[in-house]
Amino acid sequence: MNAPAPLPAADSLRAALTGLLDGVPSRQAAAAVERLIAHYRGATPTDTPILRDRADVAAYAAYRMPATFEAVHSALRAFADAVPGWAPGSHVDVGGGTGAAAWAVSATWDGERPVTVLDWAAPALDLGRELAAGHPALRGARWERARIGSALTLEPADLVTVSYVLNELTAPDRAALVDAAAGAAQAVVIVEPGTPDGYARMIEARDRLIAAGFHVAAPCPHSAACPIVPGTDWCHFSARVSRSSLHRQIKGGTLPYEDEKFSYVAATRLPVTPAPARVVRKPQIRKGQVLLDLCEKDPALNRTTVTKRHGALYRAARDTGWGDPWPPPSAQD
């Protein structure tokens, strides 16, 4: 009898998370989640690991891994669209904790590759190794303890990911980390919370990557300066996260989903074909028309109105989502 086909990465991750909090008192798990939420929303760098013990790590994995996975996966899919035919031969995830970004890479590109997850919280690495043991693409991953900061050195890799890490660092350490990633990798993908502060950190990183000779692959359709006037707005996107019963339990929510807001930059030394434009707000669908807020190649932010008179383009606009390229590839032929 043939062995069953492996589950897709998202399903495999959900299966691995099931039962994670068995044996952890609900009050302890809830308290850990509240503390992690307070840190996640804060802006003060810390010099001690956020994840202190098994209960913290289990709560973190149940609370944050699904959302981090979906945000990073969204960014990676946009990157993959801009660099068709390329797949990373190796991956280093900096500050990867329990490994959500490593799971997202495996969901974006088929096959196995050398994977190294770096973090300074040993309990997070231990749990990440445990969760990954059942996923074929990650069974051979290396989980290494490292202090993320100015002294960090990175081994060469095709892809370096840095997700939800810059908030934990001082400005000099953030700069050093981005420079280290640029020096080690062909491609760098950075994801931050979809807040004004998260966007500001992402833009700092974007500028450093461009100065190091990288081309922006996504979300921007260009590698020029961001057209958003500082302090007036911020660029961010949204990923829909399905909530399992475990997720609803640890978050205290009732809806079967939540929306994760994030900012990101995906840049590379490879030739890129970025989107002609990117939808940077949720499309407004009205009777007979769709209003799209676009970041365009000029660079400029513009609103375009697509009406029924546009035929197939109008139908495409009705199916277009926040963060999608515009026009869609099917309409560019």
Coordinates of C-alpha atoms in Angstrom, one line a residue:
M1 CA 0.0 0.0 0.0
N2 CA 1.3 3.4 -0.9
A3 CA 2.1 5.8 1.9
P4 CA -0.4 8.7 2.3
A5 CA 0.6 11.9 0.6
P6 CA 2.1 14.5 3.0
L7 CA -0.2 17.2 4.1
P8 CA 0.3 20.8 2.8
A9 CA 2.4 22.9 5.1
A10 CA -0.5 24.9 6.5
D11 CA -2.5 21.8 7.4
S12 CA 0.6 20.0 8.7
L13 CA 1.4 23.0 11.0
R14 CA -2.1 23.0 12.3
A15 CA -1.9 19.3 13.0
A16 CA 1.4 19.7 14.8
L17 CA -0.1 22.5 17.0
T18 CA -3.1 20.4 18.0
G19 CA -2.7 19.3 21.6
L20 CA 0.3 21.6 22.2
L21 CA -1.1 23.0 25.4
D22 CA -2.0 19.6 27.0
G23 CA -0.9 19.7 30.5
V24 CA -0.5 23.5 30.7
P25 CA -3.1 25.1 33.1
S26 CA -5.4 27.3 31.1
R27 CA -4.8 30.3 33.4
Q28 CA -1.0 30.0 32.9
A29 CA -1.4 29.8 29.2
A30 CA -3.8 32.8 29.1
A31 CA -1.4 34.8 31.3
A32 CA 1.5 34.0 29.0
V33 CA -0.6 35.0 25.9
E34 CA -1.5 38.4 27.6
R35 CA 2.1 39.1 28.3
L36 CA 3.1 38.2 24.8
I37 CA 0.4 40.4 23.3
A38 CA 1.6 43.3 25.5
H39 CA 5.2 42.8 24.2
Y40 CA 4.1 42.3 20.6
R41 CA 2.2 45.7 20.7
G42 CA 5.0 47.5 22.5
A43 CA 8.0 49.4 21.2
T44 CA 10.7 48.8 23.8
P45 CA 13.6 46.6 22.8
T46 CA 14.5 44.0 25.4
D47 CA 17.8 42.4 26.4
T48 CA 16.2 39.2 27.7
P49 CA 14.4 36.4 25.8
I50 CA 10.7 37.0 25.6
L51 CA 10.0 33.2 25.6
R52 CA 11.1 32.0 29.0
D53 CA 9.9 28.5 29.4
R54 CA 7.8 25.7 27.9
A55 CA 4.5 27.3 28.9
D56 CA 5.5 30.6 27.3
V57 CA 6.6 28.8 24.1
A58 CA 3.5 26.7 23.8
A59 CA 1.3 29.7 24.3
Y60 CA 3.3 31.7 21.8
A61 CA 3.1 28.9 19.2
A62 CA -0.6 28.5 19.6
Y63 CA -1.2 32.3 19.6
R64 CA 1.3 33.5 17.0
M65 CA 2.5 30.8 14.7
P66 CA -0.6 30.6 12.5
A67 CA -0.7 34.4 12.0
T68 CA 3.1 34.6 11.4
F69 CA 2.9 31.7 8.9
E70 CA 0.1 33.4 6.9
A71 CA 1.8 36.8 6.9
V72 CA 5.2 35.4 5.8
H73 CA 3.6 33.1 3.3
S74 CA 1.8 36.1 1.7
A75 CA 5.0 38.0 1.4
L76 CA 6.9 35.0 0.0
R77 CA 4.2 34.3 -2.6
A78 CA 4.4 37.9 -3.8
F79 CA 8.2 37.5 -4.0
A80 CA 7.9 34.2 -5.9
D81 CA 5.6 35.9 -8.5
A82 CA 8.3 38.5 -9.1
V83 CA 11.1 36.0 -9.5
P84 CA 9.5 33.2 -11.5
G85 CA 11.4 30.0 -11.9
W86 CA 13.6 30.6 -8.9
A87 CA 13.6 28.6 -5.7
P88 CA 15.9 29.0 -2.7
G89 CA 18.5 26.3 -2.4
S90 CA 19.1 27.2 1.3
H91 CA 17.2 29.2 3.9
V92 CA 18.3 31.0 7.1
D93 CA 15.5 32.3 9.4
V94 CA 16.8 34.9 11.8
G95 CA 15.0 35.2 15.1
G96 CA 12.8 32.4 13.9
G97 CA 11.6 31.2 17.3
T98 CA 9.4 28.1 16.7
G99 CA 9.9 28.3 13.0
A100 CA 6.8 29.8 11.4
A101 CA 8.8 31.3 8.6
A102 CA 10.5 28.0 7.8
W103 CA 7.1 26.4 7.4
A104 CA 6.0 29.3 5.2
V105 CA 9.1 28.8 2.9
S106 CA 8.2 25.1 2.6
A107 CA 4.7 26.1 1.6
T108 CA 5.9 28.5 -1.1
W109 CA 8.5 26.3 -2.8
D110 CA 8.4 22.5 -3.1
G111 CA 11.3 20.3 -2.2
E112 CA 13.8 20.1 0.6
R113 CA 16.6 22.5 1.3
P114 CA 19.1 23.2 4.1
V115 CA 17.3 25.2 6.7
T116 CA 18.8 27.0 9.7
V117 CA 16.6 28.7 12.4
L118 CA 18.4 31.1 14.7
D119 CA 17.0 32.4 17.9
W120 CA 18.3 33.1 21.4
A121 CA 15.4 31.5 23.2
A122 CA 16.4 27.8 23.7
P123 CA 12.8 26.7 24.7
A124 CA 11.5 28.2 21.4
L125 CA 14.1 26.3 19.4
D126 CA 13.4 23.1 21.2
L127 CA 9.6 23.3 20.5
G128 CA 10.3 24.3 16.9
R129 CA 12.4 21.2 16.4
E130 CA 9.6 19.1 18.0
L131 CA 6.9 20.6 15.7
A132 CA 9.0 20.3 12.6
A133 CA 9.8 16.6 13.2
G134 CA 6.7 15.5 11.4
H135 CA 7.1 17.8 8.3
P136 CA 9.4 16.2 5.7
A137 CA 10.8 19.5 4.4
L138 CA 11.9 20.5 7.9
R139 CA 13.1 17.3 9.5
G140 CA 16.7 18.1 8.8
A141 CA 16.6 21.7 9.8
R142 CA 19.2 23.0 12.2
W143 CA 17.9 24.9 15.3
E144 CA 20.7 27.0 16.7
R145 CA 20.9 29.4 19.6
A146 CA 22.3 32.8 18.6
R147 CA 22.0 36.3 20.0
I148 CA 20.3 38.5 17.4
G149 CA 22.2 41.8 17.3
S150 CA 25.2 43.6 16.0
A151 CA 27.6 40.6 16.7
L152 CA 25.5 38.2 14.6
T153 CA 27.3 36.6 11.7
L154 CA 25.3 34.7 9.1
E155 CA 26.4 31.9 6.9
P156 CA 25.8 32.3 3.1
A157 CA 22.2 31.4 2.1
D158 CA 20.0 31.9 -0.9
L159 CA 17.2 33.2 1.3
V160 CA 17.2 35.0 4.6
T161 CA 13.9 35.7 6.4
V162 CA 13.5 38.1 9.3
S163 CA 9.9 38.2 10.6
Y164 CA 8.6 40.1 13.6
V165 CA 12.2 40.6 15.0
L166 CA 13.2 44.2 14.3
N167 CA 10.8 45.4 17.0
E168 CA 13.0 43.6 19.6
L169 CA 16.2 45.4 18.6
T170 CA 17.8 48.7 19.1
A171 CA 18.3 50.9 16.0
P172 CA 22.0 50.0 15.7
D173 CA 21.2 46.3 16.0
R174 CA 18.5 46.6 13.4
A175 CA 20.9 48.2 11.0
A176 CA 23.5 45.6 11.7
L177 CA 21.1 42.7 11.2
V178 CA 19.8 44.0 7.9
D179 CA 23.4 44.6 6.7
A180 CA 24.3 41.0 7.7
A181 CA 21.4 39.6 5.9
A182 CA 22.2 41.6 2.8
G183 CA 25.8 40.4 2.9
A184 CA 24.9 36.7 3.3
A185 CA 21.9 36.2 1.0
Q186 CA 20.6 36.4 -2.6
A187 CA 17.2 37.3 -1.3
V188 CA 16.0 38.9 1.9
V189 CA 12.3 39.0 3.1
I190 CA 11.5 41.1 6.1
V191 CA 8.0 41.1 7.8
E192 CA 6.9 43.5 10.5
P193 CA 3.6 44.2 12.2
G194 CA 1.2 46.3 10.1
T195 CA 1.5 49.3 12.4
P196 CA 3.0 52.8 11.7
D197 CA 6.0 51.8 13.8
G198 CA 6.3 48.4 12.0
Y199 CA 6.1 50.2 8.6
A200 CA 8.8 52.7 9.7
R201 CA 11.2 49.8 10.6
M202 CA 10.4 48.1 7.4
I203 CA 11.2 51.2 5.3
E204 CA 14.5 51.6 7.2
A205 CA 15.3 48.0 6.2
R206 CA 14.2 48.6 2.6
D207 CA 16.4 51.6 2.2
R208 CA 19.4 49.6 3.6
L209 CA 18.8 46.7 1.2
I210 CA 18.5 49.0 -1.8
A211 CA 21.8 50.8 -0.7
A212 CA 23.4 47.3 -0.6
G213 CA 22.5 46.7 -4.3
F214 CA 19.2 44.8 -3.9
H215 CA 16.1 45.2 -6.1
V216 CA 12.7 45.4 -4.5
A217 CA 10.6 42.5 -5.7
A218 CA 7.5 43.1 -3.6
P219 CA 5.3 44.6 -2.5
C220 CA 6.5 47.8 -4.3
P221 CA 6.5 47.9 -8.1
H222 CA 9.7 49.9 -8.0
S223 CA 12.9 50.3 -6.0
A224 CA 12.6 54.1 -5.8
A225 CA 11.7 55.9 -2.6
C226 CA 8.3 55.1 -1.1
P227 CA 5.8 57.7 -2.2
I228 CA 4.0 57.8 1.2
V229 CA 4.8 61.0 3.0
P230 CA 6.3 60.1 6.4
G231 CA 3.7 60.5 9.2
T232 CA 0.7 60.7 6.9
D233 CA 0.0 57.0 6.3
W234 CA 1.7 53.6 6.3
C235 CA 1.8 50.6 3.9
H236 CA 0.5 47.4 5.2
F237 CA -1.5 44.4 4.1
S238 CA -3.8 41.7 5.6
A239 CA -3.7 37.9 5.7
R240 CA -6.7 35.8 6.7
V241 CA -5.9 33.3 9.4
S242 CA -8.2 30.4 10.0
R243 CA -8.6 29.8 13.8
S244 CA -8.6 26.2 15.0
S245 CA -10.4 25.3 18.2
L246 CA -7.0 25.5 20.0
H247 CA -6.4 29.0 18.5
R248 CA -9.8 30.2 19.7
Q249 CA -9.3 28.8 23.1
I250 CA -5.9 30.4 23.7
K251 CA -7.0 33.8 22.1
G252 CA -10.4 33.8 23.8
G253 CA -12.1 34.5 20.5
T254 CA -15.3 33.1 18.9
L255 CA -14.9 33.9 15.2
P256 CA -13.4 31.1 13.0
Y257 CA -10.9 33.5 11.5
E258 CA -8.9 36.7 12.2
D259 CA -7.0 39.1 10.0
E260 CA -3.3 39.6 10.5
K261 CA -2.0 43.0 9.5
F262 CA 1.6 43.2 8.4
S263 CA 4.2 45.3 6.5
Y264 CA 6.9 43.6 4.5
V265 CA 9.7 44.0 2.0
A266 CA 11.1 41.3 -0.3
A267 CA 14.3 42.2 -2.1
T268 CA 16.9 40.3 -4.1
R269 CA 20.1 40.6 -6.1
L270 CA 18.4 38.6 -8.8
P271 CA 16.7 40.1 -11.8
V272 CA 13.1 40.8 -10.8
T273 CA 9.8 41.4 -12.6
P274 CA 7.7 43.3 -10.0
A275 CA 4.0 43.8 -10.3
P276 CA 3.0 46.7 -12.6
A277 CA 1.1 48.1 -9.6
R278 CA 0.0 46.8 -6.1
V279 CA -3.4 47.2 -4.5
V280 CA -2.5 48.9 -1.2
R281 CA -6.0 49.2 0.4
K282 CA -9.0 47.0 0.5
P283 CA -10.9 47.5 -2.8
Q284 CA -14.2 49.3 -2.6
I285 CA -16.8 47.5 -4.6
R286 CA -19.8 49.7 -5.5
K287 CA -22.6 49.3 -8.0
G288 CA -21.1 48.9 -11.4
Q289 CA -17.6 49.9 -10.3
V290 CA -14.6 49.0 -8.3
L291 CA -12.2 51.6 -6.7
L292 CA -8.6 50.4 -6.4
D293 CA -5.9 52.3 -4.4
L294 CA -2.6 51.5 -6.2
C295 CA 1.1 51.9 -5.6
E296 CA 2.4 52.4 -9.2
K297 CA 5.8 52.3 -10.9
D298 CA 6.1 56.1 -11.2
P299 CA 6.4 55.9 -8.1
A300 CA 3.1 57.3 -7.1
L301 CA -0.1 56.4 -5.1
N302 CA -3.2 56.7 -7.3
R303 CA -6.8 55.6 -7.2
T304 CA -8.3 54.0 -10.3
T305 CA -11.9 53.3 -11.0
V306 CA -12.8 50.1 -13.0
T307 CA -16.3 50.0 -14.3
K308 CA -18.5 47.5 -16.2
R309 CA -17.5 49.2 -19.4
H310 CA -14.0 47.6 -18.9
G311 CA -15.5 44.2 -19.4
A312 CA -13.0 41.4 -18.3
L313 CA -10.9 43.9 -16.4
Y314 CA -14.0 44.8 -14.3
R315 CA -14.6 41.2 -13.5
A316 CA -11.0 40.8 -12.5
A317 CA -11.2 43.9 -10.3
R318 CA -14.2 42.4 -8.4
D319 CA -12.0 39.3 -7.6
T320 CA -8.9 41.4 -6.7
G321 CA -7.9 41.6 -3.1
W322 CA -5.8 43.9 -0.9
G323 CA -2.2 43.2 -1.6
D324 CA -2.7 41.7 -5.1
P325 CA -0.9 42.9 -8.2
W326 CA -2.8 45.0 -10.7
P327 CA -3.7 44.3 -13.3
P328 CA -3.7 40.5 -12.6
P329 CA -1.4 38.4 -14.7
S330 CA -4.4 37.0 -16.7
A331 CA -5.3 40.5 -17.8
Q332 CA -1.7 41.4 -18.8
D333 CA -1.7 38.8 -21.7

